[in-house]
Short mmCIF file of C-alpha atoms in Angstrom, two decimals:
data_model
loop_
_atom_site.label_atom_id
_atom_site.label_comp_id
_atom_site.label_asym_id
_atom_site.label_seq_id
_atom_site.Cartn_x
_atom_site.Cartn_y
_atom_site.Cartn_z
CA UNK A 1 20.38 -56.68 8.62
CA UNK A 2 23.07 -56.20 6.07
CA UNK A 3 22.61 -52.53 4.63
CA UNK A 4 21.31 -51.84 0.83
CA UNK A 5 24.14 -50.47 -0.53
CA UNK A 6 24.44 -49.04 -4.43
CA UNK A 7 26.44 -51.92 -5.08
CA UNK A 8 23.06 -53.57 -4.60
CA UNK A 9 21.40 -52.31 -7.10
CA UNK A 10 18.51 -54.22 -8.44
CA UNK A 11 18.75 -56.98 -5.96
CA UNK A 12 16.05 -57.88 -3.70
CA UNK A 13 15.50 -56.07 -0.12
CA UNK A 14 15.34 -59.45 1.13
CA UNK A 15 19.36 -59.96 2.68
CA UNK A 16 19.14 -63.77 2.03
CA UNK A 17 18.19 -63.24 -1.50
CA UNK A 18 20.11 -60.24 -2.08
CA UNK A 19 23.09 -62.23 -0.62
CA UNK A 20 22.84 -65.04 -3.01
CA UNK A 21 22.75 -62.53 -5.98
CA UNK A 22 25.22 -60.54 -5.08
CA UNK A 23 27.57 -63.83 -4.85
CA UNK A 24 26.03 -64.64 -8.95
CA UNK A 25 26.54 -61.40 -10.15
CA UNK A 26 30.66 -61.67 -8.55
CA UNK A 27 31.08 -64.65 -11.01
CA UNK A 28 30.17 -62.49 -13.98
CA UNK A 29 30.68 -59.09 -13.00
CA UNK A 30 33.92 -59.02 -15.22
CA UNK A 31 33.38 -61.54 -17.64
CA UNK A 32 33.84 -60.51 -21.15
CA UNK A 33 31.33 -58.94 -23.07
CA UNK A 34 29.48 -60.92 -26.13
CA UNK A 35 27.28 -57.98 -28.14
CA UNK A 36 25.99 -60.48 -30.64
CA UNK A 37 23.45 -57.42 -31.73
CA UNK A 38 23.98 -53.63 -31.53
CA UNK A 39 24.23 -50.53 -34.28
CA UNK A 40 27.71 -49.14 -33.30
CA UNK A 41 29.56 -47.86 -36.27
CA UNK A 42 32.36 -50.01 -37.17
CA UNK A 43 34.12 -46.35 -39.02
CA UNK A 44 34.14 -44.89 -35.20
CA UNK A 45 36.29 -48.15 -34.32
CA UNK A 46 38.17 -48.19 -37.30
CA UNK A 47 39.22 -44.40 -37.59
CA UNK A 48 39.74 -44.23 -33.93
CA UNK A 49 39.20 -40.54 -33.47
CA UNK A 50 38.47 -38.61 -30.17
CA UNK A 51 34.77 -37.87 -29.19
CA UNK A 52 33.87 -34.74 -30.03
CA UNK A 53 31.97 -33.38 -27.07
CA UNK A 54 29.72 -35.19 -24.26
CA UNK A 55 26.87 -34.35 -26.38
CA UNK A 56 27.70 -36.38 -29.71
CA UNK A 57 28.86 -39.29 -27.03
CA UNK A 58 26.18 -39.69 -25.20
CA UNK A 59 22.79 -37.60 -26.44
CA UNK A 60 22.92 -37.55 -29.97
CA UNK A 61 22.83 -40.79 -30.99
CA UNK A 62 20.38 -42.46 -27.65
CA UNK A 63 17.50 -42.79 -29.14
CA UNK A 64 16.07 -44.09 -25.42
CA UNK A 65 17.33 -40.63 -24.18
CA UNK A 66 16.28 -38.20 -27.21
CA UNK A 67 13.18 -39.55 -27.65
CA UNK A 68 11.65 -38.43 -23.62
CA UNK A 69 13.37 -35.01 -23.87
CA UNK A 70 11.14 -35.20 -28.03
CA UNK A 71 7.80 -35.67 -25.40
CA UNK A 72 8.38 -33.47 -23.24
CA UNK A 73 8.64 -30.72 -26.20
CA UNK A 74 12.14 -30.65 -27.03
CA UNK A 75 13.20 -30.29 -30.66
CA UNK A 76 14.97 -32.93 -31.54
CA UNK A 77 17.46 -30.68 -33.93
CA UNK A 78 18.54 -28.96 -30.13
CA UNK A 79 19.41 -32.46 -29.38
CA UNK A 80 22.10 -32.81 -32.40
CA UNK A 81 19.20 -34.97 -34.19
CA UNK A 82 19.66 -34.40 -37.94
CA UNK A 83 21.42 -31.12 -37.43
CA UNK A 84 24.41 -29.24 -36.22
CA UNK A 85 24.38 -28.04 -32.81
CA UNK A 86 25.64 -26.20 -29.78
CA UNK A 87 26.47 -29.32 -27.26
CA UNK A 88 26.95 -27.35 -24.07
CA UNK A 89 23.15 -25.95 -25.02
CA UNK A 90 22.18 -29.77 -25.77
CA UNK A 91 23.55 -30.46 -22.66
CA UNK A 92 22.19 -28.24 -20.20
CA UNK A 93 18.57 -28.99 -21.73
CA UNK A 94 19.22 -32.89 -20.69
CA UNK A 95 20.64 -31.97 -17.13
CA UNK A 96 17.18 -29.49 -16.67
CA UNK A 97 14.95 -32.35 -17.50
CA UNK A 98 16.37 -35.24 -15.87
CA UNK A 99 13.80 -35.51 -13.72
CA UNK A 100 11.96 -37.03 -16.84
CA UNK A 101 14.67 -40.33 -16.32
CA UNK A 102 13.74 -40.96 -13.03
CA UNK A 103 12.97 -45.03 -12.77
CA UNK A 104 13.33 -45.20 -16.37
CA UNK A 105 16.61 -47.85 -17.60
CA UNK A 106 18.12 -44.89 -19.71
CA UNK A 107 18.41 -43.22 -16.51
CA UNK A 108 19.99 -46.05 -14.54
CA UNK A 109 22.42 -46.72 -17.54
CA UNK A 110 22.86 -42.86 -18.03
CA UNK A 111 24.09 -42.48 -14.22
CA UNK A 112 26.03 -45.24 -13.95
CA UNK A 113 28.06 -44.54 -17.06
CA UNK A 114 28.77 -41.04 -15.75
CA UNK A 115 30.24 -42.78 -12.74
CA UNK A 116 31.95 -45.23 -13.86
CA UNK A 117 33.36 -43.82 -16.42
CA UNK A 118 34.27 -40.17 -15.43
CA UNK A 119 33.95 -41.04 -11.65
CA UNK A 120 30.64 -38.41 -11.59
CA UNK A 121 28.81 -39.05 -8.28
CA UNK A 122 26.50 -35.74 -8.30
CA UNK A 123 23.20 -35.78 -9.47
CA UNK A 124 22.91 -34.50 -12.97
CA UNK A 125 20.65 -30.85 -12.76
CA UNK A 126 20.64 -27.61 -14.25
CA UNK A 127 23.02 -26.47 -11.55
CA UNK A 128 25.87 -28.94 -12.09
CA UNK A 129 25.16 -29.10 -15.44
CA UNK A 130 28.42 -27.12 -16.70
CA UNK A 131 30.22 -28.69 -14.23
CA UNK A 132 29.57 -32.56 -14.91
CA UNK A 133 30.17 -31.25 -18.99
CA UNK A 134 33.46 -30.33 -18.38
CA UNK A 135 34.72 -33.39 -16.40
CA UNK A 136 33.23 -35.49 -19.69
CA UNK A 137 35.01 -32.86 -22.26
CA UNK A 138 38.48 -32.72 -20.45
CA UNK A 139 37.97 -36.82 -20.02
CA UNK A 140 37.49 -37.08 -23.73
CA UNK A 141 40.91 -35.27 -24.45
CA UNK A 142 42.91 -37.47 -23.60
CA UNK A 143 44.16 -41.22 -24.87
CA UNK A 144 42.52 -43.23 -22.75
CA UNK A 145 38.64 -42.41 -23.75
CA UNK A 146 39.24 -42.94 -28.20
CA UNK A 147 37.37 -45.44 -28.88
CA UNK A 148 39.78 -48.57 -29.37
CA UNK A 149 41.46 -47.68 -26.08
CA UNK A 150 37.67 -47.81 -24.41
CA UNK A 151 36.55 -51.01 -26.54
CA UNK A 152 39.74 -52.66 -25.13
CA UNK A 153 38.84 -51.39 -21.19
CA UNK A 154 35.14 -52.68 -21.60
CA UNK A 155 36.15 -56.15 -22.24
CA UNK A 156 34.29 -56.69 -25.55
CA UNK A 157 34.91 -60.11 -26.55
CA UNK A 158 32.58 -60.13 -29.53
CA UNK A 159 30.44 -56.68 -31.10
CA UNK A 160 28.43 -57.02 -33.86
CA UNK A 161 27.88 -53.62 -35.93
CA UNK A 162 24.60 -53.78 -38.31
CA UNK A 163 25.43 -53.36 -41.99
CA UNK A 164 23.98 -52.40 -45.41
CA UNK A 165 24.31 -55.21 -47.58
CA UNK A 166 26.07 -53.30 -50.66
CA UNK A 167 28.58 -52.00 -47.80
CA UNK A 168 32.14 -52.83 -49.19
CA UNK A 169 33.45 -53.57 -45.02
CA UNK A 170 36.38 -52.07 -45.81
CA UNK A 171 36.44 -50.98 -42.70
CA UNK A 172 36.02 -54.31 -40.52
CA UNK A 173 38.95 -55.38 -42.92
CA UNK A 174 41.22 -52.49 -41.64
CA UNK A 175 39.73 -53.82 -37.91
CA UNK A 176 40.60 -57.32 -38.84
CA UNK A 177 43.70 -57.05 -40.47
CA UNK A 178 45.26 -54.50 -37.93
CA UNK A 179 44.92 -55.89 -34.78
CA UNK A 180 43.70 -52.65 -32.68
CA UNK A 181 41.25 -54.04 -30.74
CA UNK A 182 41.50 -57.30 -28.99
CA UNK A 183 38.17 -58.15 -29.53
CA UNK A 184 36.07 -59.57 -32.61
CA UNK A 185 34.12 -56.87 -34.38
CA UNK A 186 31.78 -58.48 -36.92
CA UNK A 187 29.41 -57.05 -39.50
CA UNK A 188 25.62 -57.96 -39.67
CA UNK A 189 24.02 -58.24 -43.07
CA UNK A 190 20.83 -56.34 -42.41
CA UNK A 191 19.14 -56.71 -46.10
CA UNK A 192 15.42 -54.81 -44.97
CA UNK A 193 15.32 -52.30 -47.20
CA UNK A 194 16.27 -54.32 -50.08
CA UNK A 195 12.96 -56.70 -49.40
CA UNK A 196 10.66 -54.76 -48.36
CA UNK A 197 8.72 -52.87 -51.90
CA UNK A 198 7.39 -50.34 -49.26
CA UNK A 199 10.91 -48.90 -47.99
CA UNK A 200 11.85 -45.82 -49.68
CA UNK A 201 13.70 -46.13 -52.87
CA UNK A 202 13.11 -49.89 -53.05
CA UNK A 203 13.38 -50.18 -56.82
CA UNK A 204 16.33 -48.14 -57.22
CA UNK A 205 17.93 -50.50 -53.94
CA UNK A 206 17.16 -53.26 -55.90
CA UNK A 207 18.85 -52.24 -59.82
CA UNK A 208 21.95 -51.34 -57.47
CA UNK A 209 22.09 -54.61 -56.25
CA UNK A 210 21.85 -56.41 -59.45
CA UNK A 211 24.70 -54.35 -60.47
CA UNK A 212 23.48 -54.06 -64.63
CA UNK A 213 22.19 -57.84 -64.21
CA UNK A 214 18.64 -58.67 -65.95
CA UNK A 215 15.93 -57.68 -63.67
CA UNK A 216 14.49 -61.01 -62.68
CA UNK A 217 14.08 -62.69 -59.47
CA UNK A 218 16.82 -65.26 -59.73
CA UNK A 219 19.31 -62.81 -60.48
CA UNK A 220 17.96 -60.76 -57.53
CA UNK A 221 18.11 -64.07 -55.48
CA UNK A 222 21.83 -64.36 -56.59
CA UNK A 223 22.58 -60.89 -55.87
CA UNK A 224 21.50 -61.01 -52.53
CA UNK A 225 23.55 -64.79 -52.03
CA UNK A 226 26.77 -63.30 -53.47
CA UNK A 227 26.53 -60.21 -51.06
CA UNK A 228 25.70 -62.48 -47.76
CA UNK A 229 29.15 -64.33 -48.95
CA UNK A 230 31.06 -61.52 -48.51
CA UNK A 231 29.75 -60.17 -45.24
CA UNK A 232 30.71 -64.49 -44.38
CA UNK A 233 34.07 -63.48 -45.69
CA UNK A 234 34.27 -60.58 -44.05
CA UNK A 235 33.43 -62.50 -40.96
CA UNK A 236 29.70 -61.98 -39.92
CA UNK A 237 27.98 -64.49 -38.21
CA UNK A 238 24.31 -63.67 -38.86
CA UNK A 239 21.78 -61.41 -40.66
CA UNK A 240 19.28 -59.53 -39.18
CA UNK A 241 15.33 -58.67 -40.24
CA UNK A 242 13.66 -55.49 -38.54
CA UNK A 243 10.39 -56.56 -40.10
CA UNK A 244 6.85 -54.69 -38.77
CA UNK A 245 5.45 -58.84 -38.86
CA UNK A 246 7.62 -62.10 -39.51
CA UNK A 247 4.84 -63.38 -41.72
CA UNK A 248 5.87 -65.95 -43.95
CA UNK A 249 5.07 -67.95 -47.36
CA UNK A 250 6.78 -70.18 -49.56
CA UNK A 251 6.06 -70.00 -53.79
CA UNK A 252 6.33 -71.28 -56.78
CA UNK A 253 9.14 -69.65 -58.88
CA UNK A 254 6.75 -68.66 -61.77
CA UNK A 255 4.97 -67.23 -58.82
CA UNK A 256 7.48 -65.43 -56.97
CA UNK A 257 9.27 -63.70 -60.83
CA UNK A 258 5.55 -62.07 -61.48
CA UNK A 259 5.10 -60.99 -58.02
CA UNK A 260 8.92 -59.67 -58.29
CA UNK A 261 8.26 -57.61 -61.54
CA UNK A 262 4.77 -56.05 -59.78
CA UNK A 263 6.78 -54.72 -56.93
CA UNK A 264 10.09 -53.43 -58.53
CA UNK A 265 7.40 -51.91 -61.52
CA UNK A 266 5.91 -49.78 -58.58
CA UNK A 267 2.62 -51.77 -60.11
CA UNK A 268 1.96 -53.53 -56.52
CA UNK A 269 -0.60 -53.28 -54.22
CA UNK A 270 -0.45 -53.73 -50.41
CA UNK A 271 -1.48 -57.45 -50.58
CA UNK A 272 1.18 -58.01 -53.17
CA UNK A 273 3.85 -56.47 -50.83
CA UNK A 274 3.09 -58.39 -48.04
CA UNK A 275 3.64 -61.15 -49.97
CA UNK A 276 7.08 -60.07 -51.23
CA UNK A 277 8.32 -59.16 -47.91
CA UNK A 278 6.96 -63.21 -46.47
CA UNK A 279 8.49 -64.46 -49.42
CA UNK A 280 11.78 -63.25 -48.72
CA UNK A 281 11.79 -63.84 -45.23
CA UNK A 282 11.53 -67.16 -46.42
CA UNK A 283 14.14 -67.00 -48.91
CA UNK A 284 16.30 -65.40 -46.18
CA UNK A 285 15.88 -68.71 -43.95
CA UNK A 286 16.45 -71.01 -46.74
CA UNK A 287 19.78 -68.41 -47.54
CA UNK A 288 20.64 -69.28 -43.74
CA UNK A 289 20.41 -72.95 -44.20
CA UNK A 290 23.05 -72.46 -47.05
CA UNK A 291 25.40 -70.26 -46.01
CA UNK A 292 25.19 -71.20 -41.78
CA UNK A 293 24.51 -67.19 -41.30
CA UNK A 294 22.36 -67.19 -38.00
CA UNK A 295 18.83 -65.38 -38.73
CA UNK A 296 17.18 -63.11 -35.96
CA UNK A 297 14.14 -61.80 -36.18
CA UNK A 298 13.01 -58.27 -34.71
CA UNK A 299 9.70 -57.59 -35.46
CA UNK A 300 6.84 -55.82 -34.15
CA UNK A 301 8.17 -52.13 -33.98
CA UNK A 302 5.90 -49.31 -36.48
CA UNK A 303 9.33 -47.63 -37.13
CA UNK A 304 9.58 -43.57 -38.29
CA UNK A 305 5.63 -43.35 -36.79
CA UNK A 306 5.66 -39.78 -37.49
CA UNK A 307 6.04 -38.73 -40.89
CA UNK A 308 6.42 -35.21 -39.78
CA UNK A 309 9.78 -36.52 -37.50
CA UNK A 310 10.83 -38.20 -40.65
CA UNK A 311 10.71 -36.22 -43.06
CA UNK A 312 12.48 -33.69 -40.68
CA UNK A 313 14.94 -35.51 -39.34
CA UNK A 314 15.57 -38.65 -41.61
CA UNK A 315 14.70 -41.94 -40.98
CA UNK A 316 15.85 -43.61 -37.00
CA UNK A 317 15.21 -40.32 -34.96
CA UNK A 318 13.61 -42.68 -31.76
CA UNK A 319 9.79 -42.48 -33.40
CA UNK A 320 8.87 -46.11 -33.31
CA UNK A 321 6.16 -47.72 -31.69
CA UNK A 322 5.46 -51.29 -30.85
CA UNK A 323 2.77 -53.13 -32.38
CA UNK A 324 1.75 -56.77 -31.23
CA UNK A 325 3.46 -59.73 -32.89
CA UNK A 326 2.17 -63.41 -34.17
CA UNK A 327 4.75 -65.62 -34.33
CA UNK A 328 3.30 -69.62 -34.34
CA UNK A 329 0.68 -68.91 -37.54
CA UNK A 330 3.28 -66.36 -39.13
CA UNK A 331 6.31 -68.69 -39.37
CA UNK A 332 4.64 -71.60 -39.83
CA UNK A 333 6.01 -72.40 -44.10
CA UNK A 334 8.90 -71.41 -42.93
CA UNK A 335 9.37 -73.73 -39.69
CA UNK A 336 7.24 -75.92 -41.92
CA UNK A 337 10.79 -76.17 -44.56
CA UNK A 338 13.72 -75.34 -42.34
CA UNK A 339 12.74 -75.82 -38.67
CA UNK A 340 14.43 -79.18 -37.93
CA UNK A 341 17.53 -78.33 -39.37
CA UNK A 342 19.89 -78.40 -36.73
CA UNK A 343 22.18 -76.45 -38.58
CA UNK A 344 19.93 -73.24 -39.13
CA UNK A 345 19.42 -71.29 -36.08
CA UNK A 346 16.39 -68.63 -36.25
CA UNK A 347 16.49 -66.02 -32.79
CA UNK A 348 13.37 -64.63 -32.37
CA UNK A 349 13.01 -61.31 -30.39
CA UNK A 350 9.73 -59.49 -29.56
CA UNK A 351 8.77 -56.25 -28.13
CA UNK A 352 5.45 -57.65 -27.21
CA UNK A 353 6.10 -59.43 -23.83
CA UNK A 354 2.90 -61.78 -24.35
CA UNK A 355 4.52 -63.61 -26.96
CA UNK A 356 7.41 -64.85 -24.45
CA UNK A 357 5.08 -67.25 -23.08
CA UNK A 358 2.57 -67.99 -25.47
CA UNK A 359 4.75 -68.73 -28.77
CA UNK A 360 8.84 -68.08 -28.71
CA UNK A 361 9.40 -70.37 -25.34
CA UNK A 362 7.19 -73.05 -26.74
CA UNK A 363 8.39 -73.03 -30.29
CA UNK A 364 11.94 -72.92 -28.48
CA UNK A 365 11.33 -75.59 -26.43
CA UNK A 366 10.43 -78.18 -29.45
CA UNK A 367 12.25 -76.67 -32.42
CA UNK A 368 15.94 -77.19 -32.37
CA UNK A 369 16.73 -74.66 -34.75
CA UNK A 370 14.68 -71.72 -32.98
CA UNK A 371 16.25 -69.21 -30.01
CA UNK A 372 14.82 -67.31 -27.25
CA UNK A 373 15.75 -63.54 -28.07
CA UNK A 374 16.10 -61.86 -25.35
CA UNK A 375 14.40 -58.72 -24.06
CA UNK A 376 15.40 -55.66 -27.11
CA UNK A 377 14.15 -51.95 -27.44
CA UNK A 378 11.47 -51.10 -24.92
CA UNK A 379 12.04 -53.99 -22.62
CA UNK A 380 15.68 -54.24 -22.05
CA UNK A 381 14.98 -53.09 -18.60
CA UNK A 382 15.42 -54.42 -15.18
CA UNK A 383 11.48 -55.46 -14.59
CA UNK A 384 10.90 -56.45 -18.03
CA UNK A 385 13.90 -58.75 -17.72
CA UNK A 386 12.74 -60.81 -14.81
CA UNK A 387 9.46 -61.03 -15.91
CA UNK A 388 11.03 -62.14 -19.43
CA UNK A 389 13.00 -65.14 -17.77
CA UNK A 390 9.25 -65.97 -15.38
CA UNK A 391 7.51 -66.37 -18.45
CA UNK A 392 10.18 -68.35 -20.81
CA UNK A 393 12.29 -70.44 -18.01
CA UNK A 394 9.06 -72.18 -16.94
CA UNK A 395 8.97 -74.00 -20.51
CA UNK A 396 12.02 -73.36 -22.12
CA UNK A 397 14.56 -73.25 -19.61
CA UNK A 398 17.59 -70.56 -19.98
CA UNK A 399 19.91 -72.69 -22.66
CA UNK A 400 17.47 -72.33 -25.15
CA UNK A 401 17.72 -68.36 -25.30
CA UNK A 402 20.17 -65.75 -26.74
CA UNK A 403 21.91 -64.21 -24.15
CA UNK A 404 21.82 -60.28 -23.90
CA UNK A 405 21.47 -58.32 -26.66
CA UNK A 406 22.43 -54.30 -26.28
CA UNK A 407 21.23 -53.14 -29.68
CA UNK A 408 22.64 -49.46 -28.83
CA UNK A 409 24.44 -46.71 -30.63
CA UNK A 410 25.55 -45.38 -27.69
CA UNK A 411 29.09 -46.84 -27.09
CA UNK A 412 29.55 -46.06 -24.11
CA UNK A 413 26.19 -47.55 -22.25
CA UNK A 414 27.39 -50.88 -24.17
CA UNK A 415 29.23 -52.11 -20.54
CA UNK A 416 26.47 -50.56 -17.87
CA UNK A 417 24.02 -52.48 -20.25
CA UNK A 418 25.36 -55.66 -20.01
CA UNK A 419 26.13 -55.23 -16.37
CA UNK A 420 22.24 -54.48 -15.80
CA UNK A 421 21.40 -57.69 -17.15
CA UNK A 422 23.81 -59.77 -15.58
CA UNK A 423 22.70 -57.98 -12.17
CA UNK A 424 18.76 -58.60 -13.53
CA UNK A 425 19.60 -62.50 -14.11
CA UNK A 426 21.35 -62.83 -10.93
CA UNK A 427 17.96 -61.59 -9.27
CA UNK A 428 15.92 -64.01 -11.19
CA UNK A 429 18.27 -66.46 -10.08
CA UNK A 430 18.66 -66.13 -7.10
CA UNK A 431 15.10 -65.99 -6.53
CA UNK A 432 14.72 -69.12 -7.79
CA UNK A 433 16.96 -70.65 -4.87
CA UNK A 434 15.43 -69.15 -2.50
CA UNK A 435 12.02 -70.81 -3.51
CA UNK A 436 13.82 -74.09 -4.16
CA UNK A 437 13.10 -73.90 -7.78
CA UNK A 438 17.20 -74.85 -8.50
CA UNK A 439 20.11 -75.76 -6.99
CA UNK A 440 22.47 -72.91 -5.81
CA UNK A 441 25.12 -74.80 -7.30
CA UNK A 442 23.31 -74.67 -10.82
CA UNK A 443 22.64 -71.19 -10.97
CA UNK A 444 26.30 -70.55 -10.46
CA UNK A 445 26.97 -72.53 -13.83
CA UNK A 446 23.89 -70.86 -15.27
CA UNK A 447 24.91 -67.19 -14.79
CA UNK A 448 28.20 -68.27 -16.17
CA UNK A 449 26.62 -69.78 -19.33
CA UNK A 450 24.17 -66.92 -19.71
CA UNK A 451 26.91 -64.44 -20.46
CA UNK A 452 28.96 -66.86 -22.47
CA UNK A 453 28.06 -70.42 -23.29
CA UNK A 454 24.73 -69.13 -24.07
CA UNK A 455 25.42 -66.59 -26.74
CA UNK A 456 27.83 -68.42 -28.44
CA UNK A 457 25.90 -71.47 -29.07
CA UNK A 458 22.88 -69.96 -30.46
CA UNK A 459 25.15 -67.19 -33.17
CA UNK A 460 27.68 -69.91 -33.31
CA UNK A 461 30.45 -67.96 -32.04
#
């Protein structure tokens, strides 16, 4: 019997199906990396400057990671959340806890970063704690770990940052124009908090926007047009919608100006802002139709739960929850308009793994302008990604979906991410030899296309 090795790693115990996936995940193991969705600052790129400390690397800004140490009583401000802090401190308080990562994907990317990266191979504890921090710090010194040099070694094709939409990109510019990374870097025109009347500071979002224009809701509609032309010209490829449901409605224009001057008056209620926010998820889609800017959808997520974190700690500390998601009812106007435009592509991602079945891989299967998303947040994980391609291959196939989305800040878990989905598909597919469900001959084109083909057809790369 061939022996597990770590090389193995989430393949099957079974040698003849371990076999065949270790052969898949060889055709892809160094392919280039398409990041078609992640929240890596495109300043870090552009500015180029050395990491600070292991902490502000790889603590601070993992939500996945800062967020266990938060439950099991941690203060978040100890963790570099929101605050300044002592990073050896911060560090030693993840090494005594690690135990809390055992089985969980942080931990698997967490490891396998520290080896592959700094060539680590001890367990991370209290004890070696100092010691595995100053391998990372003296690492971090030198050329070879700023963060061009690293984007360059992790074979980033494509990596899409997330953007406010009055953001002058200046910096993907200096990116573009300058030539220091080989790979694309493209904003993503990520317009929530200008739609939504319950996000803080809406109104005040909104009069910046219009820029001195008359407050009504065709100059708002033109505002928000003009500003998804220059994140085209700036070279973006989609826009993104972190909305709690991806409810829908069309209106009439005399309609949609009253409802406009409730909401930016403060004079709304929570009917009328549910509303505005399906309105302009509409408006977003017909935007999309216009401008070819792919839309994706992540819904489902109660973000900042705790006011108490929030108001702390500002808004994105790792306090949101997942709520379940509707998605045939909910985007029905909106399919209703747009749907069979082969030019507008709409990628719909869910936290709620019961929708994968029920509603995205049969809307994906008719619709040609609607994607799979693939597994995001709390189910970008090794199980949750098999049982992701059981429930949508069945119906939909693999061509209709996404490809792998990171969504990280953490830079450097953006390569042991991809690789654990790559190694994740190549288990699903070679499973699916084994039971004679396809040809081994396909799945070698299909893990190919997954991490290529695939992405690049559905954010029309």
């Amino acid at each position: 019997m061939t022996e597990h090795t770590v090389d193995d790693a989430l393949f099957a115990a079974d040698p003849v199906e371990r076999g065949i996936a270790r052969e898949l995940f060889a055709e892809v193991r160094t392919a280039p990396i398409i990041s078609p969705h992640g929240h890596v600052d495109a300043a870090m790129l552009a500015e180029d400057r050395a990491f600070p400390d292991p902490t502000a690397l790889l603590i601070t800004p993992d939500h996945y990671v800062t967020r266990l140490l938060h439950a099991d009583g941690a203060d978040l401000a100890d963790l570099g959340v929101g605050a300044a802090v002592d990073p050896r401190a911060a560090w030693r308080l993840l090494a005594g806890r690690w135990h809390l990562f055992a089985g969980t994907a942080s931990g698997f990317w967490f490891e396998r970063t520290l080896r592959d990266r700094f060539g680590v191979e001890d367990e991370l504890t209290a004890a070696s704690a100092d010691r595995v921090y100053d391998r990372i710090a003296a690492a971090l010194a030198g050329e070879r770990f700023r963060p061009q040099a690293l984007f360059d070694e992790f074979g980033i094709a494509v990596l899409a940052t997330t953007d406010d939409p009055l953001d002058d990109l200046a910096r993907h510019a200096r990116l573009r124009e300058s030539g220091d990374v080989r790979g694309r870097v493209a904003p993503t025109f990520r317009p929530d908090a200008y739609l939504d009347p319950a996000a803080p500071d809406f109104a005040s979002r909104v009069l910046r926007l219009l820029g001195g224009r008359p407050a009504s809701f065709d100059a708002y509609l033109d505002a928000l047009q003009e500003r998804r032309r220059h994140f085209v010209a700036h070279g973006a490829f989609s826009a993104d919608h972190g909305v709690i449901e991806p409810y829908t409605v069309a209106m009439e224009a005399a309609d949609a100006e009253r409802l406009f001057q409730r909401v930016l008056s403060g004079e709304s209620d929570a009917v009328d802002e549910r509303e505005f926010r399906g309105h302009m998820l509409w408006q977003m889609a017909r935007m999309s139709v216009e401008d070819g800017l792919v839309m994706t959808i992540h819904p489902g997520v109660h973000r900042d739960h705790s006011p108490a974190v929030r108001r702390r700690y500002g808004a994105d500390a790792g306090a949101d929850i997942p709520v379940p998601v509707e998605y045939v009812r909910n985007l029905k106007p909106l399919l209703d308009d747009f749907g069979l435009r082969r030019d507008f592509h709409l990628v719909l991602f869910t936290i709620d793994e019961t929708v994968f079945s029920r509603e995205i891989a049969p809307l994906a299967g008719f619709y040609p302008s609607v994607f799979i998303g693939s597994p995001w947040w709390f189910i970008d994980a090794p199980e949750a990604i098999a049982r992701f391609r059981a429930a949508t291959a069945e119906s939909a196939g693999f061509y209709r979906s996404s490809g792998f989305v990171d969504d990280t800040r953490a830079f450097l878990s953006i390569p042991v991410r991809h690789e654990m989905a790559r190694r994740a598909d190549a288990a699903a597919l070679a499973r699916m030899v084994v039971d004679g469900r396809i040809r081994r001959s396909r799945a070698e084109q299909i893990i190919r296309d997954l991490v290529d083909a695939v992405p690049r057809r559905a954010f029309k790369l």
